[in-house]
Amino acid sequence: MSGRRALRAVLVDLSGTLHIEDTATPVRSSWSGSARPRWAVRFVMSTMEIFTSLSAARRLVEQNHQRPLLLVEDSALEDFAGLDTSNPNAVVVGLAPQHFNYQTLNTAFRLVLEGAPLVAVHKARYYQRGDGLALGPGPFVTALEYASGRSAVVVGKPQETFFTQVPDSGMQPGEAVMIGDDARDDVGGAQNAGMRGILVRTGKYRVGDESKISPGPYLTCDSFPDAVDHLLKDLL
Amino acid sequence: MADSSWTSSAESLKGVILDLCGVLYDSGEDGGTPIPGSVEAVKRLKASDLKLRFCTNETQASRDKFVAKLQKMGFDISVCEVFSPAPAAVAVLKDRGMRPHLLVYDGLLSEFESVDQTNPNCVVVGDAAGNFTYENLNDAFRVLIGLEKPVLFALGKGRYYKEADGLSLDVGPYMKALEYACDVEAEVIGKPSSVFFHSVLSDMGLQPHQVMMVGDDLVNDVGGAQLCGMTGLQVRTGKYRPSDQQHRSVKADGTVDDLAQAVDLLLGARAGPL
């Protein structure tokens, strides 16, 4: 592992790493101590914050002058404000349990089968909900792809483009580290883009997840505070 | 226009297997409507010297119920002639000591009454239609993800079927959703599994090359039958789409307008020169 590349950015997956729904996982004060180095910190999550897959999805739809059927959470609709959604000719799928019902999926399927592009905000398999694991958008995007015979354009994790767009321009991927609880989408995706990935054993993490990606995570830690400890000690 | 090269081997056929939905009738809110000419076509087949069976991936209703529905439409059909996934699944579950968490349409539950469903060690997914709610899918997902060795049975893997108001998602996409979420591969019980087709052939006492399958689903009916060594004929009713004729891997032995035309051509070819 080359120690010569200085660490300049830390990407932190929000859901499952820093918080699970409304409960925060403990973050130690060493993170905000005076010894903290000058890192750019970007929080990456699919439904809010500085850089999001939702804004990438909106840009794609706008560039192609499409009218989307939006299968996204109500709180995400504002990212698509101003777009014409009448008579849709594209389908955008985000994390939207209230839309993943038989009737709505049939509507989306019929549009895609007839040629409407399918845009996936991301393809997470599942996430940690307050009451246990819950299906993410990935399975439903896969269902629509199989039914229609068409492939979705994925704008969020684990696509490489998502990760390479997040750090400030001018920064090399090798100068960034991603911390997340999803081995494939957070860590695998980041490492495929040339970053280092730290897998944390919180949130949706399950024993054995480390071996689901090859190469394995740069590091696996019990929690976000442990990951930060490591960064402060070993990667300065 | 019909592709007639398959009729040259018509004389050597001893049996026919018919798909139900999309061949005999089209599905719909009101229970469905017979496809024109199909009732008569089935009568003609029964009156011939060919053995006849019906092979369906229908999993919204139990066999008794959907056969009764077809009889009301005028079809000459009985339960013992019909092969569907649920009874085949029950046999597999009992044989392997599997206790299922069922994600199926309510109408199918009676087929599983004799199976122990406590403390499930597998999931069975069928064409659950309106029962494919997010929470029901989530419950099935949680059973699978919680098992050390997740086992998923899918009653068929069709992509979609035709209803009165358009095409609707079949069990296949939902099977894929669970496969993707849990990183497992489902075992398919029903078409196009060869085990399923062979159970029909053995009931008929015939070899694959002596039998022709007629269906509207290119991959699951025609392709599945061909993989077993049967002749596969596609009808242009039901879920047929013109793009089926340019499919990258499955090429039907023949494509006909509907079951009535298939039977006309088949019996005509067997009658020989007049």
Coordinates of C-alpha atoms in Angstrom, one line a residue:
Chain A
M1 CA 0.0 0.0 0.0
S2 CA 1.6 3.2 -1.1
G3 CA 1.8 5.6 1.8
R4 CA 3.1 8.4 -0.4
R5 CA -0.3 9.5 -1.7
A6 CA -1.7 11.8 1.0
L7 CA -5.3 11.4 2.0
R8 CA -7.2 14.4 0.8
A9 CA -10.8 13.3 0.9
V10 CA -13.1 11.0 2.9
L11 CA -16.4 9.9 1.6
V12 CA -18.8 8.7 4.2
D13 CA -21.9 6.7 3.4
L14 CA -24.6 8.2 5.6
S15 CA -27.2 5.5 5.8
G16 CA -26.0 2.6 8.0
T17 CA -22.6 4.1 8.7
L18 CA -23.4 7.3 10.5
H19 CA -27.1 6.7 11.3
I20 CA -29.8 4.2 10.9
E21 CA -33.0 6.1 10.3
D22 CA -33.2 8.5 13.2
T23 CA -30.7 7.0 15.5
A24 CA -27.1 8.3 15.3
T25 CA -24.2 5.9 15.8
P26 CA -21.7 7.3 18.3
V27 CA -19.1 9.6 16.7
R28 CA -16.1 10.3 18.9
S29 CA -14.7 13.7 19.5
S30 CA -11.3 12.8 18.1
W31 CA -12.9 13.5 14.7
S32 CA -13.4 17.1 15.6
G33 CA -10.3 17.6 17.7
S34 CA -7.7 20.2 16.8
A35 CA -5.4 17.5 15.5
R36 CA -7.8 16.8 12.6
P37 CA -6.0 17.1 9.3
R38 CA -7.3 19.2 6.4
W39 CA -9.5 16.7 4.7
A40 CA -12.4 17.4 2.5
V41 CA -15.3 15.4 3.9
R42 CA -18.2 14.6 1.6
F43 CA -21.2 12.7 2.8
V44 CA -22.7 10.5 0.1
M45 CA -26.1 9.1 0.2
S46 CA -28.8 8.6 -2.3
T47 CA -31.4 10.9 -0.9
M48 CA -29.8 14.0 0.4
E49 CA -26.6 16.1 0.9
I50 CA -24.0 17.7 -1.2
F51 CA -23.7 15.4 -4.2
T52 CA -26.5 13.0 -4.8
S53 CA -27.5 10.4 -7.3
L54 CA -30.8 12.1 -7.5
S55 CA -29.3 15.2 -9.0
A56 CA -27.4 13.0 -11.4
A57 CA -30.6 11.4 -12.4
R58 CA -32.3 14.7 -13.0
R59 CA -29.4 16.0 -15.1
L60 CA -29.6 12.8 -17.3
V61 CA -33.4 13.2 -17.8
E62 CA -33.0 16.9 -18.6
Q63 CA -30.2 16.4 -21.0
N64 CA -32.3 13.9 -22.9
H65 CA -35.4 16.1 -22.8
Q66 CA -37.4 13.3 -21.2
R67 CA -40.6 13.3 -19.2
P68 CA -40.1 11.0 -16.3
L69 CA -42.4 8.7 -14.3
L70 CA -40.8 9.3 -10.9
L71 CA -40.7 6.3 -8.6
V72 CA -38.9 8.2 -5.8
E73 CA -39.7 9.2 -2.3
D74 CA -41.9 12.3 -1.8
S75 CA -39.0 14.0 -0.1
A76 CA -36.9 13.5 -3.3
L77 CA -39.5 15.0 -5.6
E78 CA -38.1 18.4 -5.1
D79 CA -34.9 17.4 -6.9
F80 CA -37.0 17.0 -10.0
A81 CA -39.0 20.2 -9.6
G82 CA -39.7 21.9 -12.8
L83 CA -39.6 18.9 -15.0
D84 CA -42.6 18.0 -17.1
T85 CA -43.9 14.6 -15.9
S86 CA -47.0 14.4 -18.0
N87 CA -47.3 11.5 -20.5
P88 CA -44.0 10.0 -19.3
N89 CA -41.5 8.6 -21.7
A90 CA -38.8 7.6 -19.2
V91 CA -38.8 5.9 -15.8
V92 CA -36.7 6.9 -12.9
V93 CA -36.4 4.5 -10.0
G94 CA -35.1 5.5 -6.5
L95 CA -35.8 4.2 -3.1
A96 CA -39.6 4.4 -3.1
P97 CA -41.3 1.6 -1.1
Q98 CA -44.7 3.3 -1.5
H99 CA -44.3 3.0 -5.3
F100 CA -43.0 -0.6 -5.4
N101 CA -46.5 -2.1 -5.5
Y102 CA -47.9 -4.3 -8.3
Q103 CA -49.9 -1.7 -10.1
T104 CA -47.2 1.0 -10.2
L105 CA -44.5 -1.5 -11.2
N106 CA -46.8 -2.7 -14.0
T107 CA -47.2 0.9 -15.3
A108 CA -43.4 1.3 -15.2
F109 CA -42.9 -2.0 -16.9
R110 CA -45.3 -1.2 -19.8
L111 CA -43.5 2.1 -20.4
V112 CA -40.0 0.5 -20.4
L113 CA -41.1 -2.4 -22.6
E114 CA -42.3 0.1 -25.2
G115 CA -39.0 1.9 -25.2
A116 CA -38.9 4.4 -22.3
P117 CA -35.4 4.5 -20.9
L118 CA -35.0 3.1 -17.3
V119 CA -32.9 5.2 -15.0
A120 CA -31.8 3.8 -11.7
V121 CA -30.8 6.3 -9.0
H122 CA -28.8 3.4 -7.6
K123 CA -29.1 -0.4 -7.2
A124 CA -28.7 -1.0 -3.5
R125 CA -30.0 -4.5 -2.6
Y126 CA -31.3 -3.6 0.8
Y127 CA -30.8 -1.1 3.6
Q128 CA -31.2 -1.1 7.4
R129 CA -34.6 0.1 8.5
G130 CA -35.6 0.7 12.1
D131 CA -37.3 -2.7 12.2
G132 CA -34.8 -4.8 10.3
L133 CA -33.5 -5.1 6.7
A134 CA -35.6 -3.8 3.9
L135 CA -35.5 -4.1 0.1
G136 CA -33.7 -1.3 -1.7
P137 CA -34.4 -0.2 -5.3
G138 CA -31.9 -2.7 -6.8
P139 CA -34.2 -5.7 -6.7
F140 CA -37.0 -3.7 -8.4
V141 CA -34.8 -2.3 -11.1
T142 CA -33.6 -5.9 -11.7
A143 CA -37.2 -7.0 -12.0
L144 CA -38.0 -4.3 -14.6
E145 CA -34.9 -5.1 -16.5
Y146 CA -35.7 -8.8 -16.6
A147 CA -39.4 -8.2 -17.5
S148 CA -38.6 -5.8 -20.3
G149 CA -35.3 -7.2 -21.6
R150 CA -33.8 -3.8 -21.3
S151 CA -30.9 -2.5 -19.2
A152 CA -31.2 0.4 -16.7
V153 CA -28.8 3.3 -16.7
V154 CA -27.5 3.4 -13.2
V155 CA -26.4 6.9 -12.1
G156 CA -25.5 6.2 -8.4
K157 CA -23.4 3.8 -6.4
P158 CA -21.8 1.5 -7.3
Q159 CA -21.2 3.0 -10.8
E160 CA -17.7 4.3 -11.2
T161 CA -18.8 7.7 -12.4
F162 CA -20.6 8.4 -9.2
F163 CA -17.4 8.0 -7.2
T164 CA -15.1 9.9 -9.5
Q165 CA -17.4 12.9 -9.6
V166 CA -17.6 13.3 -5.9
P167 CA -14.1 14.5 -4.9
D168 CA -13.1 18.0 -5.9
S169 CA -11.8 18.2 -9.4
G170 CA -8.0 17.9 -9.5
M171 CA -8.0 15.2 -6.9
Q172 CA -7.0 11.7 -7.8
P173 CA -9.1 8.8 -6.7
G174 CA -6.2 7.3 -4.9
E175 CA -6.3 10.3 -2.6
A176 CA -9.8 9.4 -1.4
V177 CA -11.2 6.9 1.0
M178 CA -14.8 5.7 1.1
I179 CA -16.3 4.5 4.4
G180 CA -19.5 2.5 4.2
D181 CA -21.6 -0.4 5.4
D182 CA -22.4 -1.9 1.9
A183 CA -19.5 -4.1 0.7
R184 CA -20.5 -4.0 -2.9
D185 CA -22.1 -0.7 -3.5
D186 CA -20.0 1.5 -1.1
V187 CA -16.6 -0.2 -0.8
G188 CA -16.5 -2.3 -4.0
G189 CA -17.8 0.7 -6.1
A190 CA -15.2 3.1 -4.6
Q191 CA -12.3 0.6 -5.0
N192 CA -13.3 0.0 -8.6
A193 CA -12.9 3.8 -9.1
G194 CA -9.4 3.7 -7.6
M195 CA -10.2 4.8 -4.1
R196 CA -9.6 2.9 -0.9
G197 CA -12.6 1.4 0.8
I198 CA -13.2 0.8 4.5
L199 CA -16.1 -1.5 5.4
V200 CA -17.8 -0.9 8.7
R201 CA -19.7 -3.6 10.6
T202 CA -22.7 -1.5 11.3
G203 CA -26.0 -0.9 9.5
K204 CA -26.7 -3.5 6.8
Y205 CA -23.3 -5.2 7.2
R206 CA -23.6 -9.0 7.6
V207 CA -20.8 -11.5 8.5
G208 CA -19.0 -12.6 5.4
D209 CA -19.7 -9.5 3.4
E210 CA -16.0 -8.8 3.1
S211 CA -15.6 -11.8 0.8
K212 CA -18.3 -10.6 -1.6
I213 CA -15.9 -8.2 -3.4
S214 CA -12.6 -8.9 -5.0
P215 CA -10.2 -7.4 -4.1
G216 CA -11.5 -7.3 -0.5
P217 CA -11.9 -4.0 1.4
Y218 CA -8.7 -2.1 2.1
L219 CA -9.9 -2.4 5.8
T220 CA -12.9 -3.7 7.8
C221 CA -13.7 -1.9 11.0
D222 CA -16.3 -2.4 13.7
S223 CA -17.7 1.1 13.3
F224 CA -17.3 4.6 11.9
P225 CA -15.3 5.8 15.0
D226 CA -12.8 2.9 14.6
A227 CA -12.4 3.8 10.9
V228 CA -11.6 7.4 11.8
D229 CA -9.1 6.2 14.4
H230 CA -7.4 4.2 11.7
L231 CA -7.4 7.1 9.3
L232 CA -5.9 9.4 11.9
K233 CA -3.2 6.9 12.9
D234 CA -2.2 5.2 9.6
L235 CA -3.1 7.3 6.7
L236 CA -1.9 10.8 7.5
Chain B
M1 CA -49.3 -16.9 -42.7
A2 CA -48.1 -20.0 -41.1
D3 CA -44.6 -21.5 -41.2
S4 CA -45.3 -25.0 -42.5
S5 CA -42.1 -26.9 -42.3
W6 CA -43.1 -28.5 -38.9
T7 CA -46.1 -30.2 -40.6
S8 CA -43.9 -32.6 -42.5
S9 CA -43.2 -34.5 -39.2
A10 CA -46.8 -34.2 -38.1
E11 CA -47.6 -37.9 -38.9
S12 CA -45.0 -39.1 -36.4
L13 CA -46.6 -37.2 -33.5
K14 CA -48.6 -39.1 -31.0
G15 CA -49.3 -36.4 -28.5
V16 CA -49.9 -32.7 -28.0
I17 CA -49.4 -30.5 -24.9
L18 CA -51.3 -27.2 -24.8
D19 CA -50.5 -24.2 -22.8
L20 CA -53.6 -22.6 -21.3
C21 CA -53.4 -18.8 -20.9
G22 CA -52.7 -17.2 -24.2
V23 CA -53.7 -20.3 -26.2
L24 CA -57.1 -21.4 -24.9
Y25 CA -58.1 -18.1 -23.3
D26 CA -56.9 -14.6 -22.4
S27 CA -56.7 -13.7 -18.7
G28 CA -58.8 -10.7 -17.4
E29 CA -60.7 -9.1 -14.5
D30 CA -63.8 -11.1 -15.2
G31 CA -62.0 -14.5 -15.2
G32 CA -61.0 -14.3 -18.8
T33 CA -62.4 -14.9 -22.3
P34 CA -61.8 -17.8 -24.7
I35 CA -59.7 -17.1 -27.7
P36 CA -61.8 -17.5 -30.9
G37 CA -61.7 -21.0 -32.3
S38 CA -59.9 -22.5 -29.3
V39 CA -62.9 -24.4 -27.8
E40 CA -63.5 -26.1 -31.2
A41 CA -59.8 -26.8 -31.6
V42 CA -59.6 -28.6 -28.3
K43 CA -62.7 -30.7 -29.3
R44 CA -61.1 -31.7 -32.6
L45 CA -57.9 -32.7 -30.8
K46 CA -59.8 -34.8 -28.3
A47 CA -61.6 -36.6 -31.1
S48 CA -58.4 -37.4 -32.9
D49 CA -56.0 -40.3 -32.1
L50 CA -53.5 -37.9 -30.4
K51 CA -53.0 -37.9 -26.6
L52 CA -53.7 -34.5 -25.1
R53 CA -52.5 -32.8 -21.9
F54 CA -52.5 -29.2 -20.7
C55 CA -49.4 -27.7 -19.1
T56 CA -49.7 -24.3 -17.4
N57 CA -47.8 -22.1 -15.1
E58 CA -51.1 -20.7 -13.7
T59 CA -50.5 -20.0 -10.1
Q60 CA -53.2 -17.6 -9.1
A61 CA -55.8 -20.3 -8.6
S62 CA -55.9 -23.9 -7.6
R63 CA -56.4 -26.5 -10.4
D64 CA -60.0 -27.3 -9.4
K65 CA -60.9 -23.6 -9.6
F66 CA -59.3 -22.8 -12.9
V67 CA -60.4 -26.0 -14.6
A68 CA -64.0 -25.2 -13.5
K69 CA -63.5 -21.7 -15.0
L70 CA -62.4 -23.2 -18.3
Q71 CA -65.2 -25.7 -18.4
K72 CA -67.6 -22.8 -18.0
M73 CA -66.1 -21.2 -21.0
G74 CA -67.0 -24.4 -22.9
F75 CA -63.6 -26.2 -22.9
D76 CA -63.5 -30.0 -22.7
I77 CA -60.9 -30.3 -20.0
S78 CA -60.5 -32.1 -16.7
V79 CA -58.2 -31.8 -13.7
C80 CA -56.3 -35.0 -14.3
E81 CA -55.2 -33.7 -17.7
V82 CA -53.7 -30.5 -16.3
F83 CA -50.2 -30.1 -15.0
S84 CA -49.4 -27.0 -13.0
P85 CA -46.5 -25.9 -10.7
A86 CA -48.2 -26.0 -7.3
P87 CA -48.8 -29.7 -7.0
A88 CA -45.3 -30.3 -8.4
A89 CA -43.9 -27.9 -5.8
V90 CA -45.7 -29.7 -3.0
A91 CA -44.1 -32.9 -4.0
V92 CA -40.7 -31.4 -4.1
L93 CA -41.2 -29.7 -0.7
K94 CA -42.3 -32.9 1.0
D95 CA -39.6 -34.9 -0.7
R96 CA -36.9 -32.6 0.6
G97 CA -38.3 -31.8 4.0
M98 CA -38.7 -28.1 3.1
R99 CA -41.2 -25.9 5.0
P100 CA -42.2 -22.9 2.9
H101 CA -42.9 -19.3 3.5
L102 CA -45.4 -18.7 0.7
L103 CA -45.5 -15.6 -1.4
V104 CA -48.5 -16.5 -3.6
Y105 CA -51.9 -15.4 -4.6
D106 CA -54.5 -16.3 -1.9
G107 CA -56.3 -18.6 -4.4
L108 CA -53.3 -20.9 -4.5
L109 CA -53.0 -21.4 -0.7
S110 CA -55.3 -24.5 -0.7
E111 CA -52.8 -26.4 -2.9
F112 CA -50.3 -26.1 0.0
E113 CA -52.7 -27.1 2.9
S114 CA -50.9 -30.5 3.4
V115 CA -47.5 -28.9 3.8
D116 CA -45.9 -27.9 7.1
Q117 CA -45.4 -24.1 7.0
T118 CA -44.1 -23.5 10.5
N119 CA -40.6 -22.2 11.0
P120 CA -39.9 -21.8 7.3
N121 CA -36.6 -22.9 5.7
C122 CA -37.4 -21.8 2.2
V123 CA -39.5 -19.3 0.2
V124 CA -41.9 -20.3 -2.6
V125 CA -42.9 -17.4 -4.9
G126 CA -45.7 -17.7 -7.4
D127 CA -47.7 -15.3 -9.6
A128 CA -48.9 -13.4 -6.5
A129 CA -50.2 -10.4 -8.5
G130 CA -51.8 -7.9 -6.1
N131 CA -50.2 -9.8 -3.2
F132 CA -46.8 -8.5 -4.5
T133 CA -46.9 -5.6 -2.1
Y134 CA -43.6 -4.1 -0.9
E135 CA -44.2 -5.5 2.6
N136 CA -45.0 -9.0 1.5
L137 CA -41.9 -9.0 -0.7
N138 CA -39.9 -7.7 2.2
D139 CA -41.2 -10.5 4.5
A140 CA -40.1 -13.1 2.0
F141 CA -36.8 -11.4 1.6
R142 CA -36.3 -11.4 5.4
V143 CA -37.0 -15.1 5.6
L144 CA -34.3 -15.8 2.9
I145 CA -31.7 -13.4 4.2
G146 CA -32.1 -14.9 7.7
L147 CA -31.4 -18.5 6.5
E148 CA -27.9 -19.9 6.6
K149 CA -28.7 -21.6 3.4
P150 CA -31.3 -19.6 1.5
V151 CA -33.5 -21.7 -0.8
L152 CA -36.0 -20.0 -3.2
F153 CA -38.5 -21.9 -5.3
A154 CA -40.2 -20.0 -8.2
L155 CA -43.3 -21.4 -9.7
G156 CA -42.3 -20.6 -13.2
K157 CA -40.1 -17.7 -14.3
G158 CA -42.3 -16.0 -17.0
R159 CA -41.6 -12.3 -17.6
Y160 CA -45.2 -11.2 -18.2
Y161 CA -48.6 -12.3 -19.4
K162 CA -51.4 -10.7 -21.3
E163 CA -54.5 -9.4 -19.5
A164 CA -57.5 -7.5 -20.9
D165 CA -55.9 -4.1 -20.2
G166 CA -52.4 -4.9 -21.2
L167 CA -49.3 -6.8 -20.2
S168 CA -48.7 -7.5 -16.5
L169 CA -45.6 -8.7 -14.6
D170 CA -45.5 -12.4 -14.0
V171 CA -43.6 -14.3 -11.3
G172 CA -40.2 -14.1 -13.1
P173 CA -39.4 -10.4 -12.4
Y174 CA -40.2 -10.9 -8.7
M175 CA -38.1 -14.1 -8.6
K176 CA -35.2 -12.0 -10.0
A177 CA -35.8 -9.3 -7.4
L178 CA -35.4 -11.8 -4.6
E179 CA -32.4 -13.5 -6.3
Y180 CA -30.7 -10.1 -6.6
A181 CA -31.5 -9.0 -3.1
C182 CA -30.3 -12.2 -1.5
D183 CA -27.6 -13.4 -3.9
V184 CA -29.3 -16.7 -4.5
E185 CA -30.4 -18.6 -7.6
A186 CA -34.0 -19.8 -7.6
E187 CA -35.1 -23.3 -8.5
V188 CA -37.8 -23.1 -11.1
I189 CA -40.7 -25.5 -10.7
G190 CA -43.0 -25.4 -13.7
K191 CA -42.3 -24.5 -17.3
P192 CA -39.6 -24.3 -18.7
S193 CA -38.0 -26.8 -16.2
S194 CA -37.4 -30.2 -18.0
V195 CA -38.3 -32.0 -14.9
F196 CA -41.7 -30.5 -15.2
F197 CA -42.1 -31.3 -18.9
H198 CA -40.9 -34.9 -18.3
S199 CA -43.5 -35.5 -15.7
V200 CA -46.1 -34.7 -18.3
L201 CA -44.5 -36.9 -20.9
S202 CA -44.2 -39.8 -18.5
D203 CA -47.9 -39.4 -17.7
M204 CA -48.6 -39.6 -21.4
G205 CA -46.3 -42.6 -21.8
L206 CA -44.6 -40.9 -24.7
Q207 CA -41.1 -39.9 -25.8
P208 CA -40.3 -36.2 -26.4
H209 CA -39.9 -36.6 -30.2
Q210 CA -43.5 -37.9 -30.4
V211 CA -45.0 -34.8 -28.8
M212 CA -45.6 -31.2 -29.8
M213 CA -46.1 -28.3 -27.4
V214 CA -48.2 -25.3 -28.4
G215 CA -47.8 -22.1 -26.5
D216 CA -47.7 -18.3 -26.6
D217 CA -44.5 -17.9 -24.6
L218 CA -41.5 -18.4 -26.8
V219 CA -39.0 -19.1 -24.1
N220 CA -41.0 -20.9 -21.4
D221 CA -43.4 -22.9 -23.7
V222 CA -41.6 -23.4 -27.0
G223 CA -38.0 -23.1 -25.8
G224 CA -38.6 -25.3 -22.8
A225 CA -40.3 -28.0 -24.8
Q226 CA -37.5 -27.9 -27.5
L227 CA -34.9 -28.4 -24.8
C228 CA -36.6 -31.6 -23.9
G229 CA -36.6 -32.8 -27.4
M230 CA -40.2 -31.9 -28.3
T231 CA -41.5 -29.9 -31.3
G232 CA -42.4 -26.4 -30.2
L233 CA -45.1 -24.3 -31.9
Q234 CA -45.8 -20.7 -31.1
V235 CA -49.2 -19.0 -31.5
R236 CA -49.6 -15.3 -32.2
T237 CA -52.2 -14.9 -29.5
G238 CA -51.7 -14.1 -25.8
K239 CA -48.3 -12.6 -25.0
Y240 CA -46.8 -13.1 -28.5
R241 CA -44.9 -10.1 -29.8
P242 CA -43.6 -9.9 -33.4
S243 CA -40.0 -9.4 -32.0
D244 CA -40.3 -13.1 -30.8
Q245 CA -39.6 -14.2 -34.3
Q246 CA -36.1 -12.5 -34.1
H247 CA -35.3 -13.9 -30.7
R248 CA -31.5 -14.4 -30.3
S249 CA -31.7 -18.0 -29.0
V250 CA -35.1 -19.6 -29.4
K251 CA -36.5 -20.3 -32.8
A252 CA -40.0 -21.9 -32.9
D253 CA -40.4 -25.0 -35.1
G254 CA -43.4 -23.1 -36.4
T255 CA -45.5 -19.9 -35.8
V256 CA -49.2 -20.0 -36.4
D257 CA -52.0 -17.4 -35.9
D258 CA -53.8 -19.3 -33.2
L259 CA -54.7 -22.7 -31.8
A260 CA -57.4 -23.2 -34.4
Q261 CA -54.9 -22.8 -37.2
A262 CA -52.4 -25.0 -35.5
V263 CA -55.0 -27.8 -35.2
D264 CA -56.2 -27.3 -38.8
L265 CA -52.7 -27.7 -40.1
L266 CA -51.8 -30.5 -37.8
L267 CA -54.8 -32.7 -38.4
G268 CA -54.7 -31.8 -42.1
A269 CA -51.1 -33.0 -42.4
R270 CA -51.9 -36.2 -40.6
A271 CA -54.9 -36.9 -42.8
G272 CA -52.4 -37.3 -45.7
P273 CA -53.2 -36.7 -49.4
L274 CA -56.9 -37.0 -50.1

